[in-house]
């Protein structure tokens, strides 16, 4: 088997195609999930015909994003140079969880306990795109997928231009506002408010800010800090030794923030919300020129991730398992899903058994993503409640506020899929012969 730890020492080897000719795969969406899917499919010997994205070019969008060990052990196995990710990420060894009012450190933990590597989403995305291109996989920009045909054995999709493309398998990695979820699964797009929204800002501190003792406390070297208070928390982190600065303020949402990555935030409201936070972060936030207001929505877990007729169109990433920011696992779980889908496709010997692979994939992935989604919810709730109804003097047990993602990282998604394959594929085959695919979760009332 591949080793994970010494992948740099061993020359990388792509696996031989398990099918002759190889399975042809089209990937919709060149976000981190789509790129990971392309790299995983390539590693496992499948042929990625194209990765399609509707935008004409990518901008450096978003701010901080975490990539955990559970993801980079897979990426390394697929021949990706993880040092490239590591070297552009936050270099702080630990993160500090602090009391809202005065910044007293309640707990200090290695960065690895939360996310592994934290970097700018846009920077990480550039590297993922480079990994895809290095493998000779075409990324076609400006390709807006507007329709899917769920036909067996050759599902297809149609672009806004009218062009139609067909393959053995289509993987829809089209993000939280997925069209595939609607067109392929017939699932309604029902954002469920989480009751919270984030104000967020990412900027390069000015020379003036760097020289101001009231605002430069966190700019000396890379740092990651959290200030937690009743129903609110602030995340602060830097990149490039403090030359880039990011803060995210999670606050109660009164329900009127549209779900968007681009909604401008009201800085007067921000200044009011941080008026009583630790001065070390307060002044840096208050002097920020502009921010975004980012509503945090859930999607209800879906009863299926796979198209009902051909079983050859599968969803992956935020389109079927979006995470809260506090989980720090959205991108990592997309990478795991990519590995599992590619492994399952390799484990079916015959081309007409693709449907066994996709159905095994959703059965393997659903419970795992529920666990990591719930981790994010649990952490937010602990942070928002721990300081309620206590006066400032009470000692808080560090365990109550610590980030507990470590157990998620030991997991090897590909190995797990191989170990469970026999059993899961048997269940899937039995479901096909009974003529009923069990839903991943019972549909809740409409
Ligand atoms: C603008 C933006 C900013 C983000 N910022 C952060 C952040 O700061 N921190 C964080 O943790 N997470 C952030 N995320 C979420 C994070 O990127 C995802 O959780 C993770 O990378 C997995 O995403 P994905 O690949 O499934 O979906 P996405 O990253 O959303 O990618 C989906 C891709 O599909 C494309 N697409 C959508 N519809 C179609 C269509 N019909 N046809 C063709 N292509 C289509 C989109 O253009 C997009 O490139 C952000 C996402 C976006 C889109
Ligand atoms: C991996 O990336 C790092 C950082 O960019 C670089 O220094 C190193 O040479 C790369 N390793 C390989 C084997 O390409």
Short mmCIF file of C-alpha atoms and ligand atoms in Angstrom, two decimals:
data_model
loop_
_atom_site.label_atom_id
_atom_site.label_comp_id
_atom_site.label_asym_id
_atom_site.label_seq_id
_atom_site.Cartn_x
_atom_site.Cartn_y
_atom_site.Cartn_z
CA UNK A 1 0.00 0.00 0.00
CA UNK A 2 0.97 3.60 -0.39
CA UNK A 3 2.62 5.06 2.64
CA UNK A 4 1.53 8.52 3.67
CA UNK A 5 4.39 9.73 5.81
CA UNK A 6 7.29 9.24 3.42
CA UNK A 7 5.49 10.11 0.23
CA UNK A 8 8.17 12.67 -0.56
CA UNK A 9 10.88 10.04 -0.53
CA UNK A 10 9.12 7.59 -2.81
CA UNK A 11 8.68 8.45 -6.46
CA UNK A 12 5.04 9.00 -7.23
CA UNK A 13 3.27 6.33 -9.20
CA UNK A 14 -0.10 6.65 -10.84
CA UNK A 15 -2.23 3.51 -10.57
CA UNK A 16 -2.93 1.46 -13.69
CA UNK A 17 -6.37 1.97 -15.25
CA UNK A 18 -8.69 -0.63 -13.71
CA UNK A 19 -10.87 -0.67 -16.83
CA UNK A 20 -10.01 -1.01 -20.50
CA UNK A 21 -10.68 1.50 -21.91
CA UNK A 22 -10.59 3.65 -18.77
CA UNK A 23 -13.82 5.09 -17.40
CA UNK A 24 -14.41 8.56 -18.80
CA UNK A 25 -15.32 11.11 -16.17
CA UNK A 26 -16.59 14.69 -16.50
CA UNK A 27 -16.34 16.96 -13.48
CA UNK A 28 -18.63 19.96 -13.06
CA UNK A 29 -17.12 22.77 -10.97
CA UNK A 30 -13.41 23.53 -10.62
CA UNK A 31 -13.55 24.57 -6.96
CA UNK A 32 -11.41 22.73 -4.43
CA UNK A 33 -13.82 19.78 -4.53
CA UNK A 34 -13.81 19.52 -8.32
CA UNK A 35 -10.02 19.83 -8.50
CA UNK A 36 -9.58 17.16 -5.82
CA UNK A 37 -11.96 14.89 -7.72
CA UNK A 38 -9.95 15.38 -10.92
CA UNK A 39 -6.65 14.57 -9.21
CA UNK A 40 -8.12 11.53 -7.42
CA UNK A 41 -9.71 10.13 -10.58
CA UNK A 42 -6.44 10.58 -12.46
CA UNK A 43 -4.46 8.84 -9.72
CA UNK A 44 -6.79 5.85 -9.72
CA UNK A 45 -6.44 5.41 -13.48
CA UNK A 46 -9.71 6.89 -14.68
CA UNK A 47 -9.78 9.35 -17.56
CA UNK A 48 -10.92 12.86 -16.69
CA UNK A 49 -12.28 14.23 -19.95
CA UNK A 50 -12.68 17.77 -18.59
CA UNK A 51 -13.31 19.87 -15.51
CA UNK A 52 -15.94 22.50 -16.36
CA UNK A 53 -16.51 25.78 -14.56
CA UNK A 54 -19.04 28.44 -15.34
CA UNK A 55 -16.89 31.43 -14.40
CA UNK A 56 -14.51 32.86 -17.02
CA UNK A 57 -11.64 33.24 -14.57
CA UNK A 58 -11.05 32.78 -10.84
CA UNK A 59 -10.43 35.70 -8.51
CA UNK A 60 -8.80 35.44 -5.10
CA UNK A 61 -12.15 34.95 -3.35
CA UNK A 62 -12.95 34.05 0.22
CA UNK A 63 -10.54 34.29 3.12
CA UNK A 64 -9.20 31.65 5.49
CA UNK A 65 -9.69 28.01 4.76
CA UNK A 66 -8.44 24.97 6.62
CA UNK A 67 -7.08 21.78 5.15
CA UNK A 68 -6.72 18.89 7.57
CA UNK A 69 -4.37 15.94 7.72
CA UNK A 70 -7.22 13.67 6.64
CA UNK A 71 -7.14 15.53 3.30
CA UNK A 72 -3.46 16.07 2.73
CA UNK A 73 -2.51 12.46 3.39
CA UNK A 74 -4.72 11.60 0.39
CA UNK A 75 -3.42 14.45 -1.76
CA UNK A 76 0.17 13.42 -1.02
CA UNK A 77 -0.64 9.85 -2.04
CA UNK A 78 -2.04 11.18 -5.32
CA UNK A 79 1.28 12.84 -6.07
CA UNK A 80 0.56 16.38 -4.87
CA UNK A 81 3.37 18.30 -3.19
CA UNK A 82 1.87 19.24 0.16
CA UNK A 83 4.81 21.48 1.01
CA UNK A 84 3.37 23.92 -1.53
CA UNK A 85 0.23 24.21 0.64
CA UNK A 86 2.16 24.26 3.89
CA UNK A 87 4.58 26.96 2.81
CA UNK A 88 1.89 29.52 1.94
CA UNK A 89 -0.25 28.85 5.01
CA UNK A 90 -0.26 30.27 8.52
CA UNK A 91 2.97 29.30 10.26
CA UNK A 92 1.85 29.67 13.90
CA UNK A 93 2.49 26.52 15.94
CA UNK A 94 -0.47 27.06 18.26
CA UNK A 95 -3.79 28.84 18.42
CA UNK A 96 -5.24 30.56 21.47
CA UNK A 97 -8.83 30.51 22.61
CA UNK A 98 -9.47 33.66 24.62
CA UNK A 99 -12.09 35.23 26.82
CA UNK A 100 -14.13 37.87 25.00
CA UNK A 101 -13.72 40.86 27.28
CA UNK A 102 -10.07 40.77 28.23
CA UNK A 103 -8.36 38.24 25.99
CA UNK A 104 -7.38 35.94 28.86
CA UNK A 105 -6.19 32.68 27.30
CA UNK A 106 -8.66 29.90 28.20
CA UNK A 107 -6.93 27.22 26.16
CA UNK A 108 -3.96 26.91 23.82
CA UNK A 109 -3.71 24.14 21.26
CA UNK A 110 -1.55 23.10 18.32
CA UNK A 111 -2.92 24.44 15.03
CA UNK A 112 -3.17 20.84 13.90
CA UNK A 113 -6.03 20.31 16.35
CA UNK A 114 -8.28 22.46 14.24
CA UNK A 115 -7.47 22.57 10.61
CA UNK A 116 -3.97 21.40 9.99
CA UNK A 117 -3.03 24.13 7.55
CA UNK A 118 -4.86 27.44 7.35
CA UNK A 119 -4.33 29.56 4.30
CA UNK A 120 -6.13 31.84 1.91
CA UNK A 121 -8.79 29.97 -0.02
CA UNK A 122 -7.73 31.68 -3.24
CA UNK A 123 -4.07 30.71 -2.78
CA UNK A 124 -4.96 27.10 -2.02
CA UNK A 125 -7.32 27.08 -4.99
CA UNK A 126 -4.51 28.25 -7.30
CA UNK A 127 -2.38 25.33 -6.17
CA UNK A 128 -5.22 22.83 -6.63
CA UNK A 129 -5.81 24.20 -10.16
CA UNK A 130 -2.09 23.85 -10.89
CA UNK A 131 -2.14 20.21 -9.72
CA UNK A 132 -4.98 19.50 -12.16
CA UNK A 133 -3.23 21.19 -15.08
CA UNK A 134 0.09 19.45 -14.30
CA UNK A 135 -1.68 16.17 -14.96
CA UNK A 136 -2.76 17.29 -18.42
CA UNK A 137 -6.42 17.44 -17.38
CA UNK A 138 -8.27 20.17 -19.29
CA UNK A 139 -10.03 22.81 -17.20
CA UNK A 140 -12.62 24.52 -19.36
CA UNK A 141 -13.67 27.93 -18.07
CA UNK A 142 -16.86 29.74 -19.05
CA UNK A 143 -18.77 26.44 -19.26
CA UNK A 144 -22.08 26.91 -17.51
CA UNK A 145 -23.86 23.58 -17.11
CA UNK A 146 -27.58 24.17 -17.51
CA UNK A 147 -29.04 20.67 -17.94
CA UNK A 148 -28.30 17.02 -17.21
CA UNK A 149 -29.60 13.89 -18.93
CA UNK A 150 -29.62 10.94 -16.54
CA UNK A 151 -29.27 8.29 -19.23
CA UNK A 152 -27.71 4.85 -18.98
CA UNK A 153 -24.98 3.95 -19.86
CA UNK A 154 -24.00 7.42 -20.99
CA UNK A 155 -25.19 10.36 -18.89
CA UNK A 156 -24.71 13.77 -20.45
CA UNK A 157 -24.90 17.45 -19.72
CA UNK A 158 -25.62 20.57 -21.71
CA UNK A 159 -23.80 23.88 -21.50
CA UNK A 160 -25.37 27.31 -21.87
CA UNK A 161 -23.69 27.46 -25.30
CA UNK A 162 -25.79 24.48 -26.39
CA UNK A 163 -22.84 22.06 -26.46
CA UNK A 164 -23.56 18.59 -25.07
CA UNK A 165 -20.96 16.38 -23.41
CA UNK A 166 -21.32 12.73 -22.40
CA UNK A 167 -19.22 10.38 -20.26
CA UNK A 168 -19.38 7.17 -18.23
CA UNK A 169 -19.63 9.15 -14.99
CA UNK A 170 -20.43 12.79 -14.20
CA UNK A 171 -19.31 14.22 -10.86
CA UNK A 172 -21.16 17.41 -9.89
CA UNK A 173 -18.99 19.55 -7.61
CA UNK A 174 -20.96 22.72 -8.18
CA UNK A 175 -20.96 24.12 -4.66
CA UNK A 176 -23.50 25.04 -2.03
CA UNK A 177 -25.90 26.60 -4.51
CA UNK A 178 -25.73 23.46 -6.64
CA UNK A 179 -27.89 23.24 -9.71
CA UNK A 180 -27.19 19.52 -9.92
CA UNK A 181 -28.84 19.00 -6.54
CA UNK A 182 -32.00 20.36 -8.10
CA UNK A 183 -31.74 19.04 -11.66
CA UNK A 184 -30.29 15.62 -10.91
CA UNK A 185 -31.82 14.77 -7.57
CA UNK A 186 -34.97 16.85 -7.81
CA UNK A 187 -34.08 18.10 -4.33
CA UNK A 188 -35.32 21.54 -3.44
CA UNK A 189 -32.74 24.12 -2.53
CA UNK A 190 -33.77 24.89 0.99
CA UNK A 191 -31.22 26.98 2.85
CA UNK A 192 -31.97 26.63 6.54
CA UNK A 193 -30.78 29.59 8.56
CA UNK A 194 -28.31 28.62 11.25
CA UNK A 195 -29.31 31.69 13.26
CA UNK A 196 -25.86 33.19 12.74
CA UNK A 197 -24.01 35.24 10.18
CA UNK A 198 -20.35 36.24 9.89
CA UNK A 199 -18.85 39.61 9.22
CA UNK A 200 -15.49 38.94 7.64
CA UNK A 201 -12.58 40.98 6.37
CA UNK A 202 -9.26 40.10 4.79
CA UNK A 203 -6.75 42.82 4.05
CA UNK A 204 -3.12 43.87 3.93
CA UNK A 205 -2.47 46.07 6.97
CA UNK A 206 -1.31 49.57 6.02
CA UNK A 207 2.03 50.97 7.20
CA UNK A 208 0.00 53.24 9.45
CA UNK A 209 -1.68 50.23 11.10
CA UNK A 210 1.63 48.41 11.42
CA UNK A 211 3.09 51.41 13.27
CA UNK A 212 0.13 51.87 15.62
CA UNK A 213 0.65 50.10 18.98
CA UNK A 214 -3.12 49.97 19.52
CA UNK A 215 -3.56 47.89 16.38
CA UNK A 216 -0.32 46.06 15.63
CA UNK A 217 -0.23 43.61 18.54
CA UNK A 218 -1.14 40.70 16.26
CA UNK A 219 0.98 41.63 13.25
CA UNK A 220 4.46 40.68 14.43
CA UNK A 221 4.37 37.06 13.36
CA UNK A 222 1.74 34.57 12.23
CA UNK A 223 -0.98 34.01 14.81
CA UNK A 224 -4.38 32.37 15.20
CA UNK A 225 -6.69 33.59 17.97
CA UNK A 226 -10.30 33.14 18.93
CA UNK A 227 -12.25 35.38 21.30
CA UNK A 228 -15.35 33.65 22.59
CA UNK A 229 -18.31 35.25 24.30
CA UNK A 230 -22.04 34.72 24.77
CA UNK A 231 -23.58 34.05 21.34
CA UNK A 232 -20.59 35.45 19.53
CA UNK A 233 -16.98 34.77 18.62
CA UNK A 234 -14.17 36.37 16.67
CA UNK A 235 -11.57 34.42 14.71
CA UNK A 236 -8.36 36.23 13.83
CA UNK A 237 -5.50 34.91 11.81
CA UNK A 238 -2.67 36.21 9.70
CA UNK A 239 -0.70 35.09 6.69
CA UNK A 240 2.80 35.91 5.49
CA UNK A 241 4.09 36.81 8.93
CA UNK A 242 1.35 39.36 9.62
CA UNK A 243 1.43 41.10 6.25
CA UNK A 244 -2.10 39.79 5.59
CA UNK A 245 -4.80 39.95 8.24
CA UNK A 246 -8.15 38.21 8.55
CA UNK A 247 -10.92 38.54 11.10
CA UNK A 248 -14.28 36.82 11.17
CA UNK A 249 -16.97 37.91 13.61
CA UNK A 250 -19.82 35.46 14.07
CA UNK A 251 -22.97 37.11 15.36
CA UNK A 252 -26.65 36.38 15.83
CA UNK A 253 -28.45 36.81 12.55
CA UNK A 254 -31.78 38.59 12.53
CA UNK A 255 -32.65 36.89 9.30
CA UNK A 256 -32.26 39.66 6.73
CA UNK A 257 -28.79 38.87 5.39
CA UNK A 258 -29.02 37.29 1.94
CA UNK A 259 -26.98 34.09 1.48
CA UNK A 260 -24.07 35.37 -0.55
CA UNK A 261 -20.28 35.36 -0.60
CA UNK A 262 -20.27 39.03 -1.65
CA UNK A 263 -22.80 40.91 0.53
CA UNK A 264 -21.11 44.03 1.96
CA UNK A 265 -21.26 44.26 5.74
CA UNK A 266 -22.19 47.29 7.80
CA UNK A 267 -19.02 48.43 9.62
CA UNK A 268 -21.05 50.56 12.06
CA UNK A 269 -22.85 47.41 13.16
CA UNK A 270 -19.49 45.62 13.44
CA UNK A 271 -18.06 48.42 15.60
CA UNK A 272 -21.08 48.18 17.90
CA UNK A 273 -20.73 44.38 18.22
CA UNK A 274 -17.04 44.55 19.15
CA UNK A 275 -17.28 47.55 21.48
CA UNK A 276 -16.62 45.37 24.55
CA UNK A 277 -14.11 42.89 23.14
CA UNK A 278 -10.44 42.67 24.18
CA UNK A 279 -8.71 45.88 22.96
CA UNK A 280 -5.91 43.83 21.34
CA UNK A 281 -8.34 42.88 18.57
CA UNK A 282 -10.97 45.59 18.99
CA UNK A 283 -9.04 48.47 17.49
CA UNK A 284 -7.82 46.41 14.54
CA UNK A 285 -11.40 45.48 13.72
CA UNK A 286 -12.87 48.92 14.35
CA UNK A 287 -10.47 50.62 11.97
CA UNK A 288 -11.19 48.14 9.15
CA UNK A 289 -12.61 49.96 6.11
CA UNK A 290 -14.97 47.34 4.75
CA UNK A 291 -16.12 43.79 5.33
CA UNK A 292 -18.49 41.16 3.99
CA UNK A 293 -21.65 39.91 5.67
CA UNK A 294 -21.88 36.20 5.12
CA UNK A 295 -24.97 34.37 6.25
CA UNK A 296 -24.35 30.86 7.49
CA UNK A 297 -26.90 28.44 6.15
CA UNK A 298 -27.35 24.74 6.54
CA UNK A 299 -28.66 22.43 3.95
CA UNK A 300 -30.75 19.56 5.22
CA UNK A 301 -28.93 16.24 4.72
CA UNK A 302 -30.00 14.83 1.36
CA UNK A 303 -31.67 11.41 1.00
CA UNK A 304 -29.45 10.68 -2.01
CA UNK A 305 -26.32 12.02 -3.71
CA UNK A 306 -26.70 9.98 -6.90
CA UNK A 307 -29.01 10.34 -9.91
CA UNK A 308 -32.03 8.01 -9.80
CA UNK A 309 -32.05 6.45 -13.30
CA UNK A 310 -28.52 5.78 -14.48
CA UNK A 311 -26.89 6.13 -11.04
CA UNK A 312 -23.98 7.64 -12.97
CA UNK A 313 -24.25 11.28 -11.90
CA UNK A 314 -22.88 11.77 -8.37
CA UNK A 315 -22.67 14.90 -6.24
CA UNK A 316 -19.53 15.74 -4.26
CA UNK A 317 -18.43 18.54 -1.90
CA UNK A 318 -20.57 21.46 -0.78
CA UNK A 319 -23.32 20.47 -3.22
CA UNK A 320 -24.17 17.50 -0.98
CA UNK A 321 -22.26 17.98 2.31
CA UNK A 322 -21.70 21.66 3.12
CA UNK A 323 -20.11 22.44 6.50
CA UNK A 324 -20.25 25.29 9.00
CA UNK A 325 -17.08 27.42 9.16
CA UNK A 326 -16.42 26.20 12.72
CA UNK A 327 -15.97 22.66 11.41
CA UNK A 328 -12.92 23.78 9.36
CA UNK A 329 -13.58 20.66 7.27
CA UNK A 330 -15.52 21.74 4.15
CA UNK A 331 -12.61 21.39 1.77
CA UNK A 332 -11.09 18.40 3.57
CA UNK A 333 -14.30 16.40 3.40
CA UNK A 334 -14.58 17.16 -0.32
CA UNK A 335 -11.07 15.70 -0.73
CA UNK A 336 -12.09 12.57 1.20
CA UNK A 337 -15.19 12.18 -0.95
CA UNK A 338 -13.04 12.47 -4.08
CA UNK A 339 -10.82 9.63 -2.88
CA UNK A 340 -13.72 7.40 -1.93
CA UNK A 341 -15.58 7.86 -5.21
CA UNK A 342 -12.42 7.13 -7.22
CA UNK A 343 -11.68 4.01 -5.14
CA UNK A 344 -15.23 2.69 -5.49
CA UNK A 345 -15.11 3.16 -9.27
CA UNK A 346 -11.88 1.13 -9.31
CA UNK A 347 -13.35 -1.64 -7.21
CA UNK A 348 -16.12 -2.48 -9.67
CA UNK A 349 -14.71 -4.75 -12.33
CA UNK A 350 -17.32 -4.23 -15.03
CA UNK A 351 -18.28 -0.94 -16.62
CA UNK A 352 -21.98 -1.68 -16.20
CA UNK A 353 -21.42 -1.81 -12.45
CA UNK A 354 -20.63 1.89 -12.11
CA UNK A 355 -23.96 2.16 -10.31
CA UNK A 356 -22.71 -0.15 -7.56
CA UNK A 357 -19.73 2.15 -7.09
CA UNK A 358 -21.73 5.37 -6.87
CA UNK A 359 -24.28 3.88 -4.48
CA UNK A 360 -21.51 2.45 -2.28
CA UNK A 361 -19.83 5.88 -2.34
CA UNK A 362 -22.85 7.68 -0.92
CA UNK A 363 -23.37 5.01 1.73
CA UNK A 364 -19.73 5.25 2.81
CA UNK A 365 -19.58 9.03 2.83
CA UNK A 366 -22.89 10.03 4.35
CA UNK A 367 -22.25 9.00 7.98
CA UNK A 368 -18.71 10.34 7.94
CA UNK A 369 -19.72 13.79 6.69
CA UNK A 370 -22.53 13.92 9.25
CA UNK A 371 -19.92 13.44 11.98
CA UNK A 372 -17.69 16.25 10.75
CA UNK A 373 -20.68 18.55 10.18
CA UNK A 374 -21.85 17.96 13.73
CA UNK A 375 -18.37 18.68 15.11
CA UNK A 376 -18.66 22.21 13.74
CA UNK A 377 -22.07 22.71 15.33
CA UNK A 378 -20.92 21.35 18.68
CA UNK A 379 -17.90 23.66 18.82
CA UNK A 380 -19.94 26.75 18.01
CA UNK A 381 -22.47 25.87 20.70
CA UNK A 382 -19.80 25.24 23.34
CA UNK A 383 -18.07 28.53 22.55
CA UNK A 384 -21.26 30.54 22.58
CA UNK A 385 -22.53 29.12 25.86
CA UNK A 386 -19.54 28.56 28.09
CA UNK A 387 -19.34 32.15 29.31
CA UNK A 388 -23.08 32.63 29.76
CA UNK A 389 -24.23 33.19 33.32
CA UNK A 390 -20.74 33.20 34.82
CA UNK A 391 -19.02 36.26 36.13
CA UNK A 392 -15.55 36.90 34.76
CA UNK A 393 -13.70 35.40 37.71
CA UNK A 394 -14.82 31.79 37.35
CA UNK A 395 -12.12 29.51 35.95
CA UNK A 396 -13.14 27.79 32.74
CA UNK A 397 -11.99 24.21 32.21
CA UNK A 398 -9.89 24.39 29.00
CA UNK A 399 -11.46 21.13 27.82
CA UNK A 400 -14.79 22.93 27.53
CA UNK A 401 -13.53 25.28 24.83
CA UNK A 402 -10.94 23.18 23.04
CA UNK A 403 -11.31 22.31 19.38
CA UNK A 404 -11.68 18.56 19.10
CA UNK A 405 -11.10 17.78 15.45
CA UNK A 406 -8.05 15.52 16.00
CA UNK A 407 -10.00 12.26 15.87
CA UNK A 408 -11.25 13.26 12.41
CA UNK A 409 -7.68 13.35 11.11
CA UNK A 410 -6.56 9.83 11.90
CA UNK A 411 -9.08 8.60 9.36
CA UNK A 412 -7.89 7.32 5.99
CA UNK A 413 -10.95 7.59 3.74
CA UNK A 414 -9.57 5.42 0.94
CA UNK A 415 -8.46 2.67 3.26
CA UNK A 416 -11.82 2.78 5.03
CA UNK A 417 -13.59 2.43 1.67
CA UNK A 418 -11.49 -0.62 0.78
CA UNK A 419 -12.09 -2.22 4.16
CA UNK A 420 -15.84 -1.74 3.98
CA UNK A 421 -16.21 -2.43 0.27
CA UNK A 422 -17.17 -6.10 0.53
CA UNK A 423 -19.95 -5.41 2.96
CA UNK A 424 -21.25 -2.16 1.45
CA UNK A 425 -21.21 -3.39 -2.14
CA UNK A 426 -23.19 -6.44 -1.03
CA UNK A 427 -25.83 -4.23 0.53
CA UNK A 428 -25.97 -2.16 -2.65
CA UNK A 429 -26.31 -5.22 -4.88
CA UNK A 430 -29.11 -6.53 -2.70
CA UNK A 431 -30.88 -3.18 -2.95
CA UNK A 432 -30.62 -3.26 -6.73
CA UNK A 433 -32.06 -6.75 -6.89
CA UNK A 434 -34.90 -5.73 -4.57
CA UNK A 435 -35.53 -2.73 -6.77
CA UNK A 436 -35.29 -0.22 -3.91
CA UNK A 437 -32.32 1.97 -3.03
CA UNK A 438 -32.58 2.86 0.63
CA UNK A 439 -32.45 6.64 1.17
CA UNK A 440 -29.47 7.94 3.14
CA UNK A 441 -31.90 9.59 5.50
CA UNK A 442 -35.68 9.51 5.62
CA UNK A 443 -37.05 12.54 3.83
CA UNK A 444 -38.37 15.02 6.37
CA UNK A 445 -41.65 16.85 5.88
CA UNK A 446 -41.71 19.30 2.98
C1 LIG B 1 -16.46 32.49 -3.39
C2 LIG B 1 -16.25 31.44 -2.32
C3 LIG B 1 -15.59 31.80 -1.16
C4 LIG B 1 -15.39 30.86 -0.17
N1 LIG B 1 -14.68 31.23 0.92
C5 LIG B 1 -14.41 30.33 1.88
C6 LIG B 1 -13.63 30.69 2.99
O1 LIG B 1 -13.20 31.82 3.11
N2 LIG B 1 -13.39 29.74 3.94
C7 LIG B 1 -13.87 28.47 3.82
O2 LIG B 1 -13.62 27.64 4.69
N3 LIG B 1 -14.62 28.10 2.77
C8 LIG B 1 -14.90 29.00 1.80
N4 LIG B 1 -15.66 28.62 0.73
C9 LIG B 1 -16.18 27.23 0.69
C10 LIG B 1 -15.10 26.23 0.31
O3 LIG B 1 -14.46 26.67 -0.86
C11 LIG B 1 -15.76 24.87 0.10
O4 LIG B 1 -16.33 24.43 1.31
C12 LIG B 1 -14.80 23.77 -0.34
O5 LIG B 1 -13.75 24.26 -1.10
C13 LIG B 1 -15.50 22.69 -1.15
O6 LIG B 1 -16.19 23.34 -2.16
P1 LIG B 1 -16.71 22.75 -3.53
O7 LIG B 1 -15.60 22.51 -4.48
O8 LIG B 1 -17.66 21.66 -3.26
O9 LIG B 1 -17.57 24.02 -4.00
P2 LIG B 1 -17.10 25.52 -4.42
O10 LIG B 1 -15.80 25.88 -3.83
O11 LIG B 1 -18.26 26.36 -4.12
O12 LIG B 1 -16.89 25.38 -5.98
C14 LIG B 1 -17.98 25.16 -6.86
C15 LIG B 1 -17.54 25.54 -8.26
O13 LIG B 1 -18.56 25.13 -9.17
C16 LIG B 1 -18.75 26.14 -10.13
N5 LIG B 1 -20.12 26.01 -10.63
C17 LIG B 1 -21.27 26.23 -9.94
N6 LIG B 1 -22.34 26.00 -10.71
C18 LIG B 1 -21.87 25.62 -11.92
C19 LIG B 1 -22.49 25.25 -13.15
N7 LIG B 1 -23.83 25.22 -13.27
N8 LIG B 1 -21.71 24.94 -14.20
C20 LIG B 1 -20.36 24.96 -14.10
N9 LIG B 1 -19.72 25.29 -12.95
C21 LIG B 1 -20.45 25.62 -11.88
C22 LIG B 1 -18.48 27.42 -9.37
O14 LIG B 1 -18.14 28.48 -10.24
C23 LIG B 1 -17.36 27.03 -8.44
O15 LIG B 1 -16.08 27.29 -8.99
C24 LIG B 1 -15.88 29.53 -0.30
C25 LIG B 1 -16.56 29.17 -1.47
C26 LIG B 1 -16.74 30.10 -2.49
C27 LIG B 1 -17.45 29.68 -3.76
C1 LIG B 2 7.55 20.92 -3.11
O1 LIG B 2 7.24 22.28 -2.91
C2 LIG B 2 8.24 22.99 -2.20
C3 LIG B 2 7.67 24.38 -1.91
O2 LIG B 2 7.18 25.00 -3.06
C4 LIG B 2 9.53 23.01 -3.01
O3 LIG B 2 10.52 23.72 -2.32
C5 LIG B 2 9.97 21.57 -3.24
O4 LIG B 2 11.10 21.55 -4.08
C6 LIG B 2 8.85 20.77 -3.90
N1 LIG B 2 9.22 19.36 -3.94
C7 LIG B 2 9.19 18.65 -5.06
C8 LIG B 2 9.59 17.22 -4.91
O5 LIG B 2 8.86 19.13 -6.12
#
